[in-house]
Amino acid sequence: MKDYNFAYLDEQTKRMIRRALLKALAVPGYQVPFASREMPMPYGWGTGGVQVTAACLTPGDRLKVIDQGADDTTNAVSIRRFFQRTANVEVTERTAEATVIQTRHRIPEVPLTEGQILVYQVPIPEPLRFLEPRETETRKMHELEEYGLMHVKLYEDIARHGEIATSYAYPVKVEGRYVMDPSPIPKFDNPRLGGNPAIQLFGAGREARIYALPPYSEVVSLDFEDHPFVASKADHCCDLCGSGRSYLDEVITDDQGSRMFVCSDTDYCASRQAEGHRGRLSPERVA
Amino acid sequence: MIEISNLSKSFTLHNQGSAVIPVMAGAALSVARGECVGLVGQSGAGKSTLMRMVYGNYLAAGGSILVDGLDVVTAQPREIVALRRATLGYVSQFLRVVPRVPTIEVVAEPLLVLGVPPDEARARAASLLARLNIPERLWSLSPTTFSGGEQQRVNIARGFAHGYPALLLDEPTASLDAANREVVLSLIEEAKARGAAILGIFHDEAARERVCDRLVDVTAFTPARAA
Amino acid sequence: MGAGELGIFGKMMPQPLLSVHGLTKRYGARIGCADVSFDLWPGEVLGIVGESGSGKSTLLSCLAGHQRPDLGRIAYDGADVLTLSEAERRRLLRSDWAYVHQNPRDGLRMGVSAGGNVGERLMAVGARNYGAIRDTATDWLGRVEIAAERIDDRPSAFSGGMQQRLQIARNLVTGPRLVFMDEPTGGLDVSVQARLLDLLRGLVRDLGLSVVIVTHDLAVVRLLADRLMVMKSGRVVETGLTDQVLDDPQHAYTQLLVSSVLQV
């Protein structure tokens, strides 16, 4: 691909994004505006994440792309191919081997390490947006740390459902200062946001915002004293690898409504199976 | 308790060629504690105007009106509000209340404003309403739907709910039957006995004879009209 | 009379709660309000009356910090309001001050339940116990005569009068000392107005609130306000005790205003 600059974006654009990233890392949880570019994919397909990844990639990187934890879904496959073609970087499905991981809606099960970069695709970066539609007002609320409204949202949840029913994109407070939308990851993943050795970068293409969590940031999920935050998941074990600790997808397997629960993180599940772990519906058991 | 000296009043009708109508000049009188002074004079002589000035409802043009040491003529509105809450009561001929408020609350309100506990205030209101022969079934209704006589009695109950040290009474016995007239007169006598200074207008001569210690003819305060 | 007899309301504070001097706001060459001065004392209700365009709404929005006056001083509890940082000013607006809009839709979050609307100010000042927030919200709904079982309904399901009462509860839940009201009985039916007026009178009395109420309805101020300020063309033309201004108006404009009210 000689027709494109390395990783598709021109160097000036990447510099602009890197400056935004540095500011975002310097002010954890703060949404930095950036001049989001048109990318050769529709909004909602990860244009923010792709721009951040492009600005981070070096020729020596090894890239992993996941969508809802899976390496083999359309979105993950096309973004991985995009960078294979435009940056010619190595790719991998192994979390531990990747230097840069672009993700949609999950944090990998395998703990990340120092030196890794996790890039999140973000649809709506503003956690206050659902209750306060005015951008000028939400900016002012961040500026003055007026976050009462965030708890109104949680209050409404409990009033309506008897518990905090928000199960993804669960709001957090970063380093005791900014309230942040962690992107639509399940709240099961929230505890991994804080104290994480990896760099976590968030890119929202349509909304033109970048924010970040530097390694080992303090991240607290908002809650009430009498309704504390719980990182919940389906009360099952993986039917393929038998893990009782991973986040699960529910899969309908036939027209009679039979279901199975499988790890949403395909690499984690495959690795466990390779190590000999088995679940309720592992092929050899069923057969 | 009430000291009026050299009081004058005029009305300026800006919308009728700025006509200035002097209605009172050189008015002076005093009412001591435990005393009841009746204002007399023909209709239009300024009895009600004088009462209204004492209450701060009409603005005086000159002179002074001391009520418990406060000069109503020059006092700040908030001082008059405080005076009306604690010291100076006024029973007018007309009842002015928020529609839909129950009678018992209307009567208890002057006490509630003073911070009297609600139960105590309502008990006092109930005893006054009972004494003035307002049937108990009406207490929870708004007095705006009552007959003239009933409204007048609610007004009196409200005016006597708190033991004001000074009281202004504008025709308190008008439109009352003999029994209720008797109740009102005994309320006035009780107020005098506890030391209240009372200034009143009574067209009912027998009532005037019974409760008033002195009479003041306001005709003497009528200014000489310019031709 | 002794201080004890006066109870909590007669207690004279050493300084006014709100002190306004020479307040002026222009819109280009046009005067919004000019040279307005007054003191509001604790527990006092000040009515501002005048017809549309008299500057009463401009004055209210300057007082409440929604607009910045061009000239003049506003002191709240001795502190200069106009030099407060925005953070301090907004903190004041959601704790010590309250603002009741004419249209409840401007003062409520229509997409949030009644309980959430009342609870917002509590959460904004740091309340983090759901049960306690809900108990307080329930108590306040009761005080404004909204049934407890409506706590999870959205205001869009409420009548106009209920919405206005909800707005009042939402404003008063943090125990403010100063309340600004802009035509609070505005778009309501007459019978609903009466109930709201009675409710407001009771709350003002029981909580010892200081209130600045803007209205063109003289009947409303007669029942609610201790003191009146009459405005015309941006200027104050007359001030005084409410019943004195209404029954013995001194200024030509006030006389016209009072005599223009239809008698029923």
Tab-separated table of C-alpha atoms in Angstrom, chain A residues 30-265:
chain	number	residue	atom	x	y	z
A	30	TYR	CA	-11.335	14.981	30.768
A	31	GLN	CA	-12.819	15.008	27.266
A	32	VAL	CA	-10.367	16.664	24.885
A	33	PRO	CA	-11.879	17.937	21.636
A	34	PHE	CA	-9.963	16.923	18.519
A	35	ALA	CA	-10.362	17.489	14.795
A	36	SER	CA	-11.903	14.148	13.971
A	37	ARG	CA	-11.289	13.119	10.344
A	38	GLU	CA	-13.546	11.388	7.905
A	39	MET	CA	-12.524	7.754	7.913
A	40	PRO	CA	-13.295	5.178	5.227
A	41	MET	CA	-16.001	3.562	7.383
A	42	PRO	CA	-19.316	4.699	8.765
A	43	TYR	CA	-19.707	6.472	12.082
A	44	GLY	CA	-20.517	3.942	14.750
A	45	TRP	CA	-18.028	1.488	13.335
A	46	GLY	CA	-15.165	2.751	15.412
A	47	THR	CA	-13.950	5.851	13.588
A	48	GLY	CA	-12.760	7.395	16.881
A	49	GLY	CA	-10.929	4.268	17.968
A	50	VAL	CA	-9.347	3.830	14.539
A	51	GLN	CA	-7.963	7.372	14.554
A	52	VAL	CA	-6.505	6.886	18.029
A	53	THR	CA	-5.015	3.530	17.022
A	54	ALA	CA	-3.553	5.065	13.859
A	55	ALA	CA	-1.916	7.801	15.933
A	56	CYS	CA	-0.414	5.227	18.341
A	57	LEU	CA	0.790	2.563	15.929
A	58	THR	CA	4.475	2.172	15.098
A	59	PRO	CA	5.805	-0.340	12.561
A	60	GLY	CA	6.984	-2.588	15.403
A	61	ASP	CA	3.554	-2.906	17.049
A	62	ARG	CA	1.438	-6.016	17.222
A	63	LEU	CA	-2.278	-5.199	16.914
A	64	LYS	CA	-5.305	-7.010	18.309
A	65	VAL	CA	-8.850	-5.881	17.518
A	66	ILE	CA	-11.912	-7.138	19.356
A	67	ASP	CA	-15.607	-6.449	19.126
A	68	GLN	CA	-17.624	-7.469	22.222
A	69	GLY	CA	-14.583	-9.508	23.192
A	70	ALA	CA	-14.420	-11.449	19.931
A	71	ASP	CA	-11.617	-11.289	17.382
A	72	ASP	CA	-13.675	-12.833	14.621
A	73	THR	CA	-16.675	-10.527	14.234
A	74	THR	CA	-17.154	-8.277	11.217
A	75	ASN	CA	-16.151	-5.054	12.900
A	76	ALA	CA	-13.004	-6.540	14.428
A	77	VAL	CA	-11.999	-8.300	11.248
A	78	SER	CA	-12.401	-5.245	9.030
A	79	ILE	CA	-10.516	-2.898	11.346
A	80	ARG	CA	-7.715	-5.467	11.726
A	81	ARG	CA	-7.482	-5.810	7.931
A	82	PHE	CA	-7.577	-2.049	7.540
A	83	PHE	CA	-4.414	-1.689	9.589
A	84	GLN	CA	-2.774	-4.713	8.035
A	85	ARG	CA	-3.184	-3.030	4.674
A	86	THR	CA	-2.464	0.577	5.642
A	87	ALA	CA	0.240	0.022	8.268
A	88	ASN	CA	1.416	-3.486	7.495
A	89	VAL	CA	1.734	-4.179	11.216
A	90	GLU	CA	1.706	-7.636	12.751
A	91	VAL	CA	-1.655	-8.737	14.106
A	92	THR	CA	-2.554	-11.222	16.815
A	93	GLU	CA	-5.558	-12.581	18.641
A	94	ARG	CA	-3.569	-13.216	21.828
A	95	THR	CA	-4.155	-10.495	24.418
A	96	ALA	CA	-0.804	-11.079	26.088
A	97	GLU	CA	1.107	-10.733	22.798
A	98	ALA	CA	-0.549	-7.529	21.594
A	99	THR	CA	1.039	-4.117	22.097
A	100	VAL	CA	-2.025	-2.219	20.929
A	101	ILE	CA	-5.574	-3.536	21.401
A	102	GLN	CA	-8.530	-1.745	19.868
A	103	THR	CA	-11.771	-2.759	21.537
A	104	ARG	CA	-15.475	-2.269	21.220
A	105	HIS	CA	-17.497	-2.869	24.418
A	106	ARG	CA	-15.092	-5.105	26.395
A	107	ILE	CA	-11.891	-5.223	28.400
A	108	PRO	CA	-9.980	-8.490	27.780
A	109	GLU	CA	-10.155	-11.110	30.549
A	110	VAL	CA	-6.399	-11.601	30.650
A	111	PRO	CA	-4.913	-8.846	32.819
A	112	LEU	CA	-3.108	-6.210	30.788
A	113	THR	CA	0.466	-5.243	31.477
A	114	GLU	CA	2.622	-2.135	31.428
A	115	GLY	CA	3.487	-1.090	27.904
A	116	GLN	CA	0.179	-2.209	26.401
A	117	ILE	CA	-2.312	0.289	25.006
A	118	LEU	CA	-6.054	-0.390	25.087
A	119	VAL	CA	-8.039	1.776	22.642
A	120	TYR	CA	-11.818	2.029	23.205
A	121	GLN	CA	-14.373	2.905	20.549
A	122	VAL	CA	-16.828	5.381	22.083
A	123	PRO	CA	-20.262	6.248	20.692
A	124	ILE	CA	-21.323	8.963	23.193
A	125	PRO	CA	-18.504	10.299	25.357
A	126	GLU	CA	-20.629	12.584	27.526
A	127	PRO	CA	-21.978	10.715	30.578
A	128	LEU	CA	-24.323	13.594	31.450
A	129	ARG	CA	-25.870	13.734	27.988
A	130	PHE	CA	-28.987	11.678	28.636
A	131	LEU	CA	-30.222	14.066	31.313
A	132	GLU	CA	-28.727	17.338	30.089
A	133	PRO	CA	-28.894	17.835	26.334
A	134	ARG	CA	-27.052	21.196	26.287
A	135	GLU	CA	-23.331	20.817	25.565
A	136	THR	CA	-22.579	24.248	27.084
A	137	GLU	CA	-24.246	23.144	30.297
A	138	THR	CA	-22.517	19.751	30.530
A	139	ARG	CA	-19.132	21.381	29.984
A	140	LYS	CA	-19.947	23.817	32.765
A	141	MET	CA	-20.969	20.936	34.996
A	142	HIS	CA	-17.637	19.189	34.422
A	143	GLU	CA	-15.773	22.423	34.978
A	144	LEU	CA	-17.476	23.030	38.310
A	145	GLU	CA	-17.687	19.348	39.321
A	146	GLU	CA	-21.474	19.538	39.484
A	147	TYR	CA	-22.185	15.848	39.217
A	148	GLY	CA	-25.440	15.535	41.151
A	149	LEU	CA	-27.247	14.804	37.908
A	150	MET	CA	-25.264	11.582	37.436
A	151	HIS	CA	-26.793	10.279	40.630
A	152	VAL	CA	-30.250	11.335	39.453
A	153	LYS	CA	-29.789	8.831	36.642
A	154	LEU	CA	-28.871	6.094	39.109
A	155	TYR	CA	-31.750	7.170	41.375
A	156	GLU	CA	-34.168	6.778	38.472
A	157	ASP	CA	-32.763	3.308	37.855
A	158	ILE	CA	-33.406	2.166	41.405
A	159	ALA	CA	-36.828	3.841	41.510
A	160	ARG	CA	-37.878	2.042	38.366
A	161	HIS	CA	-36.141	-1.323	38.695
A	162	GLY	CA	-35.417	-1.692	42.396
A	163	GLU	CA	-31.693	-1.682	41.730
A	164	ILE	CA	-29.181	0.129	39.581
A	165	ALA	CA	-30.149	-1.454	36.274
A	166	THR	CA	-27.465	0.302	34.266
A	167	SER	CA	-25.476	-2.709	33.139
A	168	TYR	CA	-23.117	-1.147	30.638
A	169	ALA	CA	-21.543	2.276	30.104
A	170	TYR	CA	-21.708	2.543	33.885
A	171	PRO	CA	-20.404	5.989	34.924
A	172	VAL	CA	-17.183	6.313	36.875
A	173	LYS	CA	-15.286	9.080	38.620
A	174	VAL	CA	-11.616	9.338	37.701
A	175	GLU	CA	-8.928	10.373	40.172
A	176	GLY	CA	-11.623	12.012	42.307
A	177	ARG	CA	-12.287	14.621	39.643
A	178	TYR	CA	-13.964	13.935	36.298
A	179	VAL	CA	-17.000	11.769	35.802
A	180	MET	CA	-16.407	9.626	32.717
A	181	ASP	CA	-18.348	7.294	30.460
A	182	PRO	CA	-16.236	4.153	30.154
A	183	SER	CA	-17.840	3.414	26.733
A	184	PRO	CA	-20.455	0.650	26.569
A	185	ILE	CA	-18.379	-1.992	28.340
A	186	PRO	CA	-20.390	-4.190	30.741
A	187	LYS	CA	-20.204	-2.960	34.303
A	188	PHE	CA	-18.534	-6.321	34.998
A	189	ASP	CA	-15.440	-4.750	33.411
A	190	ASN	CA	-15.551	-1.562	35.483
A	191	PRO	CA	-13.204	-2.810	38.238
A	192	ARG	CA	-10.521	-3.337	35.564
A	193	LEU	CA	-10.587	0.330	34.580
A	194	GLY	CA	-8.878	1.363	37.807
A	195	GLY	CA	-5.327	0.433	38.746
A	196	ASN	CA	-4.741	-0.984	35.289
A	197	PRO	CA	-1.025	-1.132	34.268
A	198	ALA	CA	-1.929	-0.474	30.599
A	199	ILE	CA	-2.647	2.886	29.000
A	200	GLN	CA	-6.376	3.226	28.240
A	201	LEU	CA	-7.401	5.615	25.471
A	202	PHE	CA	-10.965	6.484	24.429
A	203	GLY	CA	-11.834	7.846	20.996
A	204	ALA	CA	-15.232	9.183	19.866
A	205	GLY	CA	-15.101	9.969	16.139
A	206	ARG	CA	-18.532	11.419	15.509
A	207	GLU	CA	-18.430	13.487	18.717
A	208	ALA	CA	-14.762	14.419	18.141
A	209	ARG	CA	-13.619	13.752	21.700
A	210	ILE	CA	-10.638	11.901	23.143
A	211	TYR	CA	-10.152	10.984	26.791
A	212	ALA	CA	-7.808	8.695	28.651
A	213	LEU	CA	-6.831	6.802	31.768
A	214	PRO	CA	-3.092	6.732	32.417
A	215	PRO	CA	-1.739	3.516	34.002
A	216	TYR	CA	-2.843	2.838	37.567
A	217	SER	CA	-5.529	5.547	37.608
A	218	GLU	CA	-7.999	5.599	40.442
A	219	VAL	CA	-11.436	4.850	38.972
A	220	VAL	CA	-14.550	4.616	41.136
A	221	SER	CA	-17.938	3.437	39.882
A	222	LEU	CA	-20.672	5.803	41.119
A	223	ASP	CA	-23.252	4.378	43.497
A	224	PHE	CA	-25.340	4.994	46.605
A	225	GLU	CA	-24.331	4.025	50.137
A	226	ASP	CA	-27.340	1.740	50.386
A	227	HIS	CA	-27.137	0.524	46.773
A	228	PRO	CA	-23.420	-0.123	46.271
A	229	PHE	CA	-21.912	-0.850	42.870
A	230	VAL	CA	-21.840	-4.555	41.976
A	231	ALA	CA	-19.845	-5.864	38.997
A	232	SER	CA	-22.379	-8.467	37.968
A	233	LYS	CA	-22.431	-11.068	35.208
A	234	ALA	CA	-24.663	-13.973	34.181
A	235	ASP	CA	-24.745	-16.551	36.963
A	236	HIS	CA	-23.303	-19.383	34.872
A	237	CYS	CA	-20.029	-20.951	33.851
A	238	CYS	CA	-18.794	-20.905	30.272
A	239	ASP	CA	-20.274	-23.894	28.473
A	240	LEU	CA	-17.099	-24.318	26.408
A	241	CYS	CA	-14.187	-23.696	28.777
A	242	GLY	CA	-15.969	-24.003	32.123
A	243	SER	CA	-14.680	-20.647	33.432
A	244	GLY	CA	-16.777	-19.247	36.241
A	245	ARG	CA	-15.001	-15.899	36.287
A	246	SER	CA	-15.363	-14.581	32.747
A	247	TYR	CA	-18.017	-12.355	31.186
A	248	LEU	CA	-20.505	-14.480	29.229
A	249	ASP	CA	-22.549	-14.134	26.069
A	250	GLU	CA	-25.853	-15.962	25.876
A	251	VAL	CA	-26.272	-17.821	22.588
A	252	ILE	CA	-29.544	-19.284	21.311
A	253	THR	CA	-28.610	-22.547	19.671
A	254	ASP	CA	-31.792	-23.863	18.027
A	255	ASP	CA	-35.418	-23.065	17.214
A	256	GLN	CA	-36.535	-24.686	20.482
A	257	GLY	CA	-34.839	-21.934	22.453
A	258	SER	CA	-31.926	-23.982	23.745
A	259	ARG	CA	-29.220	-21.679	25.017
A	260	MET	CA	-25.617	-21.785	25.891
A	261	PHE	CA	-23.342	-19.387	27.738
A	262	VAL	CA	-19.910	-18.777	26.322
A	263	CYS	CA	-17.049	-16.446	27.156
A	264	SER	CA	-17.401	-13.190	25.253
A	265	ASP	CA	-13.582	-13.039	25.159
